Coordinates of C-alpha atoms in Angstrom, one line a residue:
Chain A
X427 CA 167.7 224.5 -10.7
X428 CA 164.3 225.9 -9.6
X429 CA 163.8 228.8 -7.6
X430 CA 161.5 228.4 -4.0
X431 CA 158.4 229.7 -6.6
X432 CA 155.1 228.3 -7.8
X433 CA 156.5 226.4 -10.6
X434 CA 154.4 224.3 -13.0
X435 CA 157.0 221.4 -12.3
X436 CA 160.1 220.3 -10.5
X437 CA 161.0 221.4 -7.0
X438 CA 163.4 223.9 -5.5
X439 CA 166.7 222.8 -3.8
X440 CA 165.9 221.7 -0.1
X441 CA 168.8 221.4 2.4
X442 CA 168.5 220.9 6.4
X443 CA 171.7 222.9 8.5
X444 CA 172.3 221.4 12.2
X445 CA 173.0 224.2 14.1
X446 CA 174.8 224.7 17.7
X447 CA 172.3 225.5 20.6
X448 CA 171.4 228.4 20.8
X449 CA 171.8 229.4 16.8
X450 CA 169.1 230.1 14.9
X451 CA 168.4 230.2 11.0
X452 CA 166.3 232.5 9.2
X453 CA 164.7 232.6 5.4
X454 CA 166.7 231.9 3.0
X455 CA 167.6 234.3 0.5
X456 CA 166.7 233.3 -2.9
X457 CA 168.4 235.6 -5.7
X458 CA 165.8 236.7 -9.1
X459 CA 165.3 233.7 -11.3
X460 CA 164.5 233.5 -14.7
X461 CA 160.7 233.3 -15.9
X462 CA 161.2 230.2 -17.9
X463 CA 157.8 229.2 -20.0
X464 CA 158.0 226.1 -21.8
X465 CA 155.5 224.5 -24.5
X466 CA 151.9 223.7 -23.0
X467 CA 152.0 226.8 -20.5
X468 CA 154.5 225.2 -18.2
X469 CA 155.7 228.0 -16.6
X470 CA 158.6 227.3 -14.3
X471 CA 161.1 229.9 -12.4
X472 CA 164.9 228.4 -12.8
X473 CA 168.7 229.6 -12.4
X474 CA 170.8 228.4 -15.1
X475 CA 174.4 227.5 -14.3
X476 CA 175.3 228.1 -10.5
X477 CA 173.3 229.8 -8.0
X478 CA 173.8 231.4 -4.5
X479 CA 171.7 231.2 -1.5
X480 CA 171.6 233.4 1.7
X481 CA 171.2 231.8 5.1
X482 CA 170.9 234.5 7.4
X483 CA 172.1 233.1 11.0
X484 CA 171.8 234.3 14.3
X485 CA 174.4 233.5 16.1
X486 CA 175.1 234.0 20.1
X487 CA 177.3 236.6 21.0
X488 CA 179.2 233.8 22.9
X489 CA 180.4 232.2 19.7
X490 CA 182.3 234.9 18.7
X491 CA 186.2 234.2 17.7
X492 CA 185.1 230.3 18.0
X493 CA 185.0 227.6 15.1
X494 CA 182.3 225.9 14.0
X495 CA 180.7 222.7 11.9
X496 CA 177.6 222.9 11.1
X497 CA 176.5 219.5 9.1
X498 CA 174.3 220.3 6.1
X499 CA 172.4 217.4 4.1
X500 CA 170.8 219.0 0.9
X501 CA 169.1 217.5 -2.3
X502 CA 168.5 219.1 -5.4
X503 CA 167.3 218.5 -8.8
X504 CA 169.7 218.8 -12.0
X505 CA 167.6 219.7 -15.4
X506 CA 168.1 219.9 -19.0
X507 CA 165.3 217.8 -21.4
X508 CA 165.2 215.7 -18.1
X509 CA 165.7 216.0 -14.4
X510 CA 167.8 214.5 -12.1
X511 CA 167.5 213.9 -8.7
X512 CA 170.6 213.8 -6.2
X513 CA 171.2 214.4 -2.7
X514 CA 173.9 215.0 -0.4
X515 CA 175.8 216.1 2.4
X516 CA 178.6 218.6 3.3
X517 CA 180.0 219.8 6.7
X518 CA 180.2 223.2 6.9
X519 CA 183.6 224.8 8.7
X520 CA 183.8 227.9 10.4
X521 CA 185.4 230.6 11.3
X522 CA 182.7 233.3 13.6
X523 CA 184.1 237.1 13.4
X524 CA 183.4 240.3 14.7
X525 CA 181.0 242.1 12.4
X526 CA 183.7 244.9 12.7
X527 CA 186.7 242.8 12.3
X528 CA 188.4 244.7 9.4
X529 CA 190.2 240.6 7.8
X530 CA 190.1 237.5 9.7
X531 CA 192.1 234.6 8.6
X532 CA 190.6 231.5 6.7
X533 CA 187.6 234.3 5.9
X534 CA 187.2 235.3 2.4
X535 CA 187.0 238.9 2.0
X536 CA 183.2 238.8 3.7
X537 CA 182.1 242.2 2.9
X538 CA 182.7 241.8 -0.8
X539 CA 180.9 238.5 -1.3
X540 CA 178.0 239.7 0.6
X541 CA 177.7 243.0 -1.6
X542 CA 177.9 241.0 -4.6
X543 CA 175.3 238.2 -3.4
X544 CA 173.2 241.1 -2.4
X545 CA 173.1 243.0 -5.7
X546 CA 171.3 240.0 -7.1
X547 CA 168.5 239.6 -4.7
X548 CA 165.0 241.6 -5.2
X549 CA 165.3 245.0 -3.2
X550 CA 162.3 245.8 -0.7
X551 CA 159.1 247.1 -2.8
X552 CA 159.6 250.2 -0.6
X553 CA 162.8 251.6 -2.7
X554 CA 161.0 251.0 -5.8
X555 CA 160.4 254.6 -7.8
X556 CA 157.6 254.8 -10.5
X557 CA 156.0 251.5 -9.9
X558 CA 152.5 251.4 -8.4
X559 CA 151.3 248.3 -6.9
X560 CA 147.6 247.2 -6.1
X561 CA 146.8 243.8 -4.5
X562 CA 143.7 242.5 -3.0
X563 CA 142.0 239.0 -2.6
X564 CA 141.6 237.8 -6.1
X565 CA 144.2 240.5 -8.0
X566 CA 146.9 242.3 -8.6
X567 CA 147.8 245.0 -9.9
X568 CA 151.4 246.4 -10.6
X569 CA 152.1 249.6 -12.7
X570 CA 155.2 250.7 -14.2
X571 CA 156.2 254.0 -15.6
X572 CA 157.7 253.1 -19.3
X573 CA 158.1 249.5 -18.7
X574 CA 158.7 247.0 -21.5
X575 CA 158.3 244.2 -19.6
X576 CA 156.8 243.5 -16.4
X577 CA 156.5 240.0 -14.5
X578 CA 155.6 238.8 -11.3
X579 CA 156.8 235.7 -9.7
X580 CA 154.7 234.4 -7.0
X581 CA 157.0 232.9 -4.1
X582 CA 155.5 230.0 -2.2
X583 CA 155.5 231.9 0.8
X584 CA 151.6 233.7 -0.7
X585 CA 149.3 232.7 -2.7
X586 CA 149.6 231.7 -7.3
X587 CA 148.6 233.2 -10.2
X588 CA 145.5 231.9 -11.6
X589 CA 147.1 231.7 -15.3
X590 CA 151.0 232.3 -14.7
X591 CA 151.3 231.8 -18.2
X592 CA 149.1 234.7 -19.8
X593 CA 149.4 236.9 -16.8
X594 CA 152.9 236.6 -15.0
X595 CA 154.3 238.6 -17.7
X596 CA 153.3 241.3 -19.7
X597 CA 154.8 243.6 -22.5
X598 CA 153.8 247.3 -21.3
X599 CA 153.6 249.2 -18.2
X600 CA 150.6 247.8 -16.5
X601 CA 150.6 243.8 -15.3
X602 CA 146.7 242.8 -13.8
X603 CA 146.7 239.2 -12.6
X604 CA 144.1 237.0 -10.9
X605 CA 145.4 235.4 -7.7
X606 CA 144.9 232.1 -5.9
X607 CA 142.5 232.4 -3.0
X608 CA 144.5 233.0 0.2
X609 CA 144.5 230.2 2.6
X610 CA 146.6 229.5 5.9
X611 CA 149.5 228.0 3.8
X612 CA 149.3 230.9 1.5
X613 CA 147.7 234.1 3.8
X614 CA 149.0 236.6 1.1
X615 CA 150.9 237.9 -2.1
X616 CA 154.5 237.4 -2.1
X617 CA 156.9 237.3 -4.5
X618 CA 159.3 239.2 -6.8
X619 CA 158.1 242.0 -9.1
X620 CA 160.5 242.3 -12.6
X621 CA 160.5 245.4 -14.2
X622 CA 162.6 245.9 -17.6
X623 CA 162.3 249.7 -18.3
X624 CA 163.8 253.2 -19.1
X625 CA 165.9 251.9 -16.1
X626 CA 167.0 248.7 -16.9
X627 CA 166.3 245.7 -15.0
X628 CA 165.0 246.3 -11.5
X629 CA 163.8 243.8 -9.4
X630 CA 161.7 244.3 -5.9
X631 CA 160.1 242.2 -3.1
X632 CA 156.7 242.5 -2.8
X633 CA 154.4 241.1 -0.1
X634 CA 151.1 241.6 1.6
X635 CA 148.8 240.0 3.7
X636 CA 145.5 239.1 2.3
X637 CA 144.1 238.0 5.7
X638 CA 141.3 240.9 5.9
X639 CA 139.2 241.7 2.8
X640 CA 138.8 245.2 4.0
X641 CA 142.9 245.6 2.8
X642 CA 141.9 244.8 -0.9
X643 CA 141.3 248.5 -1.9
X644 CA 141.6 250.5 1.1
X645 CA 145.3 250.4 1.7
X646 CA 146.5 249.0 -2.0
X647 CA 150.2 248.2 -0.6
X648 CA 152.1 247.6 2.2
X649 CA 153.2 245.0 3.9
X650 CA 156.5 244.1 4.9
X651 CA 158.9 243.5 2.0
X652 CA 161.2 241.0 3.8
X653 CA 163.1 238.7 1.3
X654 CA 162.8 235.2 2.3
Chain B
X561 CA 171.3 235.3 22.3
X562 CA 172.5 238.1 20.2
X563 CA 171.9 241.4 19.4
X564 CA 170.1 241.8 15.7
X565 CA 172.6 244.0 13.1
X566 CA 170.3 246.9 11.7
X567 CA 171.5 247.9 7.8
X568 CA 172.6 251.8 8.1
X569 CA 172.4 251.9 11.0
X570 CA 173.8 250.7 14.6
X571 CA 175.7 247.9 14.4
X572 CA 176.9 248.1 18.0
X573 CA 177.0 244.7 20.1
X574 CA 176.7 242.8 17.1
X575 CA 177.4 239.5 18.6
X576 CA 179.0 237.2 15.6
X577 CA 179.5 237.4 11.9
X578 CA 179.7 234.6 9.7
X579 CA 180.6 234.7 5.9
X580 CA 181.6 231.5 4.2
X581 CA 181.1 230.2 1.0
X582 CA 181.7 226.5 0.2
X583 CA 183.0 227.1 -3.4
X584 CA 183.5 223.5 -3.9
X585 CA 181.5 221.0 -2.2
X586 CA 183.6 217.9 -3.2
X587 CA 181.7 215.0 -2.2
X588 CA 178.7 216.5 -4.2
X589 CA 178.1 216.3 -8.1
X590 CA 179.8 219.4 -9.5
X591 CA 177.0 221.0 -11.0
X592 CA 174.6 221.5 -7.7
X593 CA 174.9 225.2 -6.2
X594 CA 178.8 225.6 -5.6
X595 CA 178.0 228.0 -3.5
X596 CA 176.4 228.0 0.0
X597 CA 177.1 231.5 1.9
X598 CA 175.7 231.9 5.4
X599 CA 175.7 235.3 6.1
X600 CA 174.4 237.0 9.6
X601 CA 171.2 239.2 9.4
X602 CA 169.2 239.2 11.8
X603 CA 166.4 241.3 11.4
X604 CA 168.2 244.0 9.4
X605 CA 165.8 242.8 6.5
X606 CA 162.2 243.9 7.6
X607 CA 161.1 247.2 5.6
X608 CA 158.0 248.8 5.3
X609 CA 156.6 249.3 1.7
X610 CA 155.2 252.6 0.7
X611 CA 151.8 252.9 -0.2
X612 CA 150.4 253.5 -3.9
X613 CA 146.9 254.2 -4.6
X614 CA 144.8 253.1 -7.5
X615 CA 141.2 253.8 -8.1
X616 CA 138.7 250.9 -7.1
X617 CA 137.4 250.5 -10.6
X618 CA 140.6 249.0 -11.6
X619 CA 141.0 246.3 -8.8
X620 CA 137.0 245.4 -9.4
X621 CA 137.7 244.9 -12.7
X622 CA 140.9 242.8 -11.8
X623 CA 138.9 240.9 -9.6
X624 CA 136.2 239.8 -11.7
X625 CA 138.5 239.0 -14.6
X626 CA 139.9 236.7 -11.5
X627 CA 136.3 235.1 -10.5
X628 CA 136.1 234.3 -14.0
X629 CA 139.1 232.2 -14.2
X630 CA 138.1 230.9 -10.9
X631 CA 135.3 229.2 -12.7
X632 CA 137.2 227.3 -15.3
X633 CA 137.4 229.9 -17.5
X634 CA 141.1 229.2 -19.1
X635 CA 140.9 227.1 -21.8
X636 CA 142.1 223.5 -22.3
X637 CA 142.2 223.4 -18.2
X638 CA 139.7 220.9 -17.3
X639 CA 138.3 221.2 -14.0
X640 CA 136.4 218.9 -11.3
X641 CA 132.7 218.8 -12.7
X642 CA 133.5 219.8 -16.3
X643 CA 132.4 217.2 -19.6
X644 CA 135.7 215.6 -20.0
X645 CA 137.7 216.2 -23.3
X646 CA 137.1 213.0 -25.5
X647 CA 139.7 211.3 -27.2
X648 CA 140.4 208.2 -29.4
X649 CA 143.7 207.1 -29.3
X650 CA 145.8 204.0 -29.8
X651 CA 148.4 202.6 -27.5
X652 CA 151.8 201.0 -28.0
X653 CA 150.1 197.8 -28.6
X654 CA 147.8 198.8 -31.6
X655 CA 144.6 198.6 -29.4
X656 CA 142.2 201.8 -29.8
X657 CA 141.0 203.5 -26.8
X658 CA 137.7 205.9 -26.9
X659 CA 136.9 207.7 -23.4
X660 CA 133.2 207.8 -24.3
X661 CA 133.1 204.6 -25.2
X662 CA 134.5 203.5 -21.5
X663 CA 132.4 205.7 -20.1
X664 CA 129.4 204.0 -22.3
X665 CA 130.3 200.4 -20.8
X666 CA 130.3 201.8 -17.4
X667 CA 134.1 202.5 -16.9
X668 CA 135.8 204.7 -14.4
X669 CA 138.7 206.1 -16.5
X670 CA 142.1 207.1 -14.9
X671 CA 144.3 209.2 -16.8
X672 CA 148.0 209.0 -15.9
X673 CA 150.5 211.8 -17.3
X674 CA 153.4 209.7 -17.9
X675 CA 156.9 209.6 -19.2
X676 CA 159.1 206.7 -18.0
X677 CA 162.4 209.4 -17.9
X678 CA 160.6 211.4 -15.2
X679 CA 162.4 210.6 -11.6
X680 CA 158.6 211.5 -10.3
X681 CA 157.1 209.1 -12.2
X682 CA 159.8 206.4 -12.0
X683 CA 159.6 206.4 -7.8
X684 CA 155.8 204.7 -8.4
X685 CA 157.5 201.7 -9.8
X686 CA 159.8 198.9 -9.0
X687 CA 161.8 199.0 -5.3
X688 CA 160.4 202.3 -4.2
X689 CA 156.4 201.3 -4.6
X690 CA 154.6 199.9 -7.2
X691 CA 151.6 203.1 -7.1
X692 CA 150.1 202.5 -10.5
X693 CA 150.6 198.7 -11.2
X694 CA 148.2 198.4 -7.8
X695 CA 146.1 200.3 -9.3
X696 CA 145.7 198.6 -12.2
X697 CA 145.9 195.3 -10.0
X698 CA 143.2 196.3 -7.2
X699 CA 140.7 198.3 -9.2
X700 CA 140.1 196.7 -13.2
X701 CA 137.9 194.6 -11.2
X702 CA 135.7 197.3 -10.0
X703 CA 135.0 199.4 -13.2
X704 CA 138.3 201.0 -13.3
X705 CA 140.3 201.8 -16.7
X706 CA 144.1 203.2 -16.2
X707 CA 145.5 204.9 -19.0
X708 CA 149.3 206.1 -19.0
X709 CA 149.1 209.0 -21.3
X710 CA 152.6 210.2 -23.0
X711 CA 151.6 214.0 -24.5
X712 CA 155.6 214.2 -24.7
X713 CA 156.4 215.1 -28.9
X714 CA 158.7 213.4 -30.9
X715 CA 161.8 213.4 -30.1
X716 CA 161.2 214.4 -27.1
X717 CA 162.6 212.2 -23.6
X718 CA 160.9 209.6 -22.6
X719 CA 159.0 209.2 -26.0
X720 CA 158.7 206.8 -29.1
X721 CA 156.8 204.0 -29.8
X722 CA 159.6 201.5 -29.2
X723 CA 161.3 203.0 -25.7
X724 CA 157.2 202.9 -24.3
X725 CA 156.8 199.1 -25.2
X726 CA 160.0 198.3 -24.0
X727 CA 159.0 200.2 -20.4
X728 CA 155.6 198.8 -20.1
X729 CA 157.3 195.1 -20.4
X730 CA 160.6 195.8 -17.5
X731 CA 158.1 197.5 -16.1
X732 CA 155.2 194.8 -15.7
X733 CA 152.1 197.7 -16.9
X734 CA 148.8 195.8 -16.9
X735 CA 147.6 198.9 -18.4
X736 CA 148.2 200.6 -22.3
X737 CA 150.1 203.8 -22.6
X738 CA 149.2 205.7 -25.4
X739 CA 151.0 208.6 -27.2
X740 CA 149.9 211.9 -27.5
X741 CA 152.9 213.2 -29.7
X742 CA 150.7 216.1 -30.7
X743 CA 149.8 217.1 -27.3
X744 CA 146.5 217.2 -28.7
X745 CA 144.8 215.4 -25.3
X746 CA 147.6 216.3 -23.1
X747 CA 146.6 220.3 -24.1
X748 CA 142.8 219.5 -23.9
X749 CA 143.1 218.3 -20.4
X750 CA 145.6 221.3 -19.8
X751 CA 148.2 218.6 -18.3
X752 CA 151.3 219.6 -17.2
X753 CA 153.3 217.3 -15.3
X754 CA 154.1 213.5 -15.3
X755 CA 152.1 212.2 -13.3
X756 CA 149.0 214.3 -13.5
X757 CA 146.5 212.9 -12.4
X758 CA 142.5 212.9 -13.6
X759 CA 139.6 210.4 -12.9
X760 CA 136.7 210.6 -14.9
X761 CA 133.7 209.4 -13.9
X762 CA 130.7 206.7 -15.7
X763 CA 128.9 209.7 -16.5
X764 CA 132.0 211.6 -18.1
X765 CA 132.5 214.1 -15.6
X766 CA 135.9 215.3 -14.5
X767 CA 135.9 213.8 -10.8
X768 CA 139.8 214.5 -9.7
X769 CA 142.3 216.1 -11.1
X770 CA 145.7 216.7 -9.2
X771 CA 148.0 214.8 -7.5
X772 CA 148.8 211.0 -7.2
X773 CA 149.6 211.2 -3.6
X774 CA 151.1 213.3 -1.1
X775 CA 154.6 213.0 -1.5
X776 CA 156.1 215.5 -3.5
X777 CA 159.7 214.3 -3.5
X778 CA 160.9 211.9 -6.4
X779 CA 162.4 209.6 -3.6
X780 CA 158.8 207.3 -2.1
X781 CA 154.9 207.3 -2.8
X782 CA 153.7 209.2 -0.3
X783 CA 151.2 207.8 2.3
X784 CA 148.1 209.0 1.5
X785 CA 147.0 208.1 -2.3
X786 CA 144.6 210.9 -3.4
X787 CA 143.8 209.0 -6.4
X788 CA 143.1 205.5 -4.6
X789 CA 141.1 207.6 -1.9
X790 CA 138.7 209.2 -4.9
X791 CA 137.9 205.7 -6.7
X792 CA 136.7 204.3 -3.3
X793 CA 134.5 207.2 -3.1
X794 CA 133.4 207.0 -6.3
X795 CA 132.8 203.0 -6.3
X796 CA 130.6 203.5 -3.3
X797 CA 128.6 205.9 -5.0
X798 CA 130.2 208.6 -2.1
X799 CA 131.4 212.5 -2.8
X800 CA 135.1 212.4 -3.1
X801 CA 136.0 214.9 -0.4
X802 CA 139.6 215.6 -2.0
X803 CA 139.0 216.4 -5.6
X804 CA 141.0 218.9 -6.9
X805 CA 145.0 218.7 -5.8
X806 CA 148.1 220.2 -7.2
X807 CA 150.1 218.1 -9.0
X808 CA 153.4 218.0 -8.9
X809 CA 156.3 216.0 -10.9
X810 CA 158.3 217.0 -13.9
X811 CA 157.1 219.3 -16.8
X812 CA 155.0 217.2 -19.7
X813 CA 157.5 217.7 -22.7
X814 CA 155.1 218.6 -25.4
X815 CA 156.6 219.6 -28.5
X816 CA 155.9 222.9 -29.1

């Protein structure tokens, strides 16, 4: 399945949620794919087997205690040598808690699943150590202290790599990429930063606004790393 | 409404909380994402990155290695205005096909990424539309040559000699598909999905490249035909206004 991404082909899972008045969704949360690059620079960013997505609600304080359905039609693409299409939908039924309800019945161990789902998402740019990034209209920049491998994965949410395929990954500590022109679709850089290093395997959130030129060298970073 | 749930910190009034995760959703195929979780967060999520320098000589550079690529730069990615790649290559049928020799008689050439397996190709024929056939059908008398290119290499889906013929006759194509089992033209032209889409022009000239139409689902054409929009244009000796698009459909399965 493809991750929400600028991907040379397919298309990420899309699914609607009817909500109750007064609920709101927000971004999902999409955990780090994998940098897939097939023959003729088709670069693509896919989860193999399963994958998880966070739906962050908001939910009125009313609904506390109270069960819910929320309807949810979805489609989704299936690939191996070949895609397939499907659609569908589910009705979601639930139980609202109290964030401080220590077990509720019919909910599984909440706290747990959501530590787990979060382990797997990019963590904000901000609690990165060692890595530098620089971004401005036309590039980026991202330097890692003893990195092996560094990639950047350009959400949909900002703006593409010119050549995903030479450029979105590199073997060393320093990535330098040419971006997309920024556009009201696509006003900045977003997207997730991989680093395999001394470290491990860290993954962060990085996004900026590319809305003023004046931002390209002045202030290198910043932004606000919010995971979609 | 509610009151947001800061991480770390207060969590106070925090007006509901819902974790569920659909572990098993049994009236879809088995494989999608068997797992949905809705989780509550508010605005917990909005952090402020900190703020590494590095020197202005670094991004310049950066940034002109990016206005490079801007201009076409990349190899074997044709862009609107370039010479397009020539190529002589024969279809399913045993007829040859030579671009510049189209091009020399006056032809309009339309170059169609295709493989018959894609789900984003197969929604522009039969019930759903019939995109390429009217193509074919409303423009051959105006100048117009359509050629289904398959780049895919052997063995590949969607490929071989005998699964192409078979398509092109359930499928009714007035037009040849050749195959490009190398990915020798498919590479030149720096295709990458089925159906990419380029128009080249009497002259030569890359004069579209992109998109079919707007719709990038694999359900329905979409309603406006980027394609059909630009050989008007070009027929009546106009600028086509939408010239460069991004494609979208399956990955072109070149073999290696």
């Amino acid at each position: 399945m493809y991750w929400d991404g600028h991907n040379d082909s397919g298309s990420a899972p899309e699914f609607t949620m009817t909500l109750p008045a007064g609920w709101s969704q927000g971004k999902t949360k999409w955990p780090v794919p994998k940098r897939q690059m097939l023959p003729g620079d088709i670069v693509d960013y896919v989860y193999e087997g399963e994958v998880t997505l966070l739906v962050p609600l908001e939910v009125p304080a009313a609904a506390a205690g109270s069960d819910v359905e929320i309807p949810i039609r979805l489609k989704w693409l299936v690939c191996s040598d070949v895609c397939v299409p499907e659609k569908g939908s589910t009705t979601l039924k639930a139980l609202v808690a109290l964030s401080n309800a220590p077990t509720v019945e019919g909910v599984e161990q909440p706290r747990r699943i959501s530590e787990t789902l979060h382990r797997r998402l990019p963590k904000p740019i901000a609690e990165a150590t060692g890595i530098k990034v620089t971004a401005g209209a036309g590039f980026l920049r991202i330097e890692a202290e003893g990195a092996k491998i560094i990639r950047f994965m350009p959400s949909v949410l900002g703006v593409a790599l010119l050549d995903a395929a030479a450029e979105g990954e590199v073997k060393g500590g320093v990535l330098a990429a040419g971006l997309d022109e920024a556009d009201a679709e696509h006003p900045g850089v977003a997207g997730i930063i991989e680093v395999v290093g001394p470290k491990g395997r860290e993954a962060y959130w990085f996004e900026k606004s590319l809305a003023s030129a004046a931002a390209s060298d002045g202030n290198p970073e910043g932004g606000s790393p919010a995971p979609k | 409404m509610c009151v947001p749930r800061f991480v770390g910190g207060f969590v106070g009034r925090f007006c509901g909380l819902n974790f569920l995760e659909i572990r098993k959703m049994k009236n879809l195929c088995a494989t999608l994402v068997t797992g949905l979780v809705l989780s509550f967060a508010g605005t917990a999520l909005a952090q402020t990155g900190a703020a590494p320098s590095t020197p202005k000589t670094d991004g310049a550079k950066v940034a002109e290695k990016a206005k490079e690529a801007v201009k076409g730069a990349k190899a074997g990615d044709v862009k609107v205005g370039d010479k397009a790649p020539d190529f002589t290559i024969t279809d399913t049928d045993g007829k040859s096909h030579n671009l510049a020799e189209l091009n020399k008689s006056g032809k309009i050439v339309v170059l169609q990424w295709f493989n018959s397996e894609c789900p984003y190709v197969v929604k522009h024929y039969g019930d759903a539309g019939n995109t390429f056939n009217d193509i074919q059908k409303n423009y051959a008398s105006k100048g117009v040559v359509l050629i289904a290119v398959n780049s895919g290499g052997k063995g590949k889906a969607g490929t071989g000699k005998e699964l192409n013929q078979k398509v092109k006759e359930t499928w009714k194509m007035a037009y040849p598909i050749v195959l490009d089992e190398s990915g020798e033209i498919g590479r030149a032209y720096g295709a990458k999905n089925t159906p990419a889409m380029y128009i080249v022009n009497k002259d030569g000239i890359v004069a579209y490249t992109g998109a079919i139409d707007d719709d990038k689902g694999s359900e329905k054409p979409g309603k406006t035909n980027y394609v059909t929009k630009a050989l008007d244009q070009l027929i009546a000796g106009e600028t086509v206004t939408t010239s460069e698009t991004k494609p979208y459909g399956c990955g072109v399965k070149y073999g290696s």
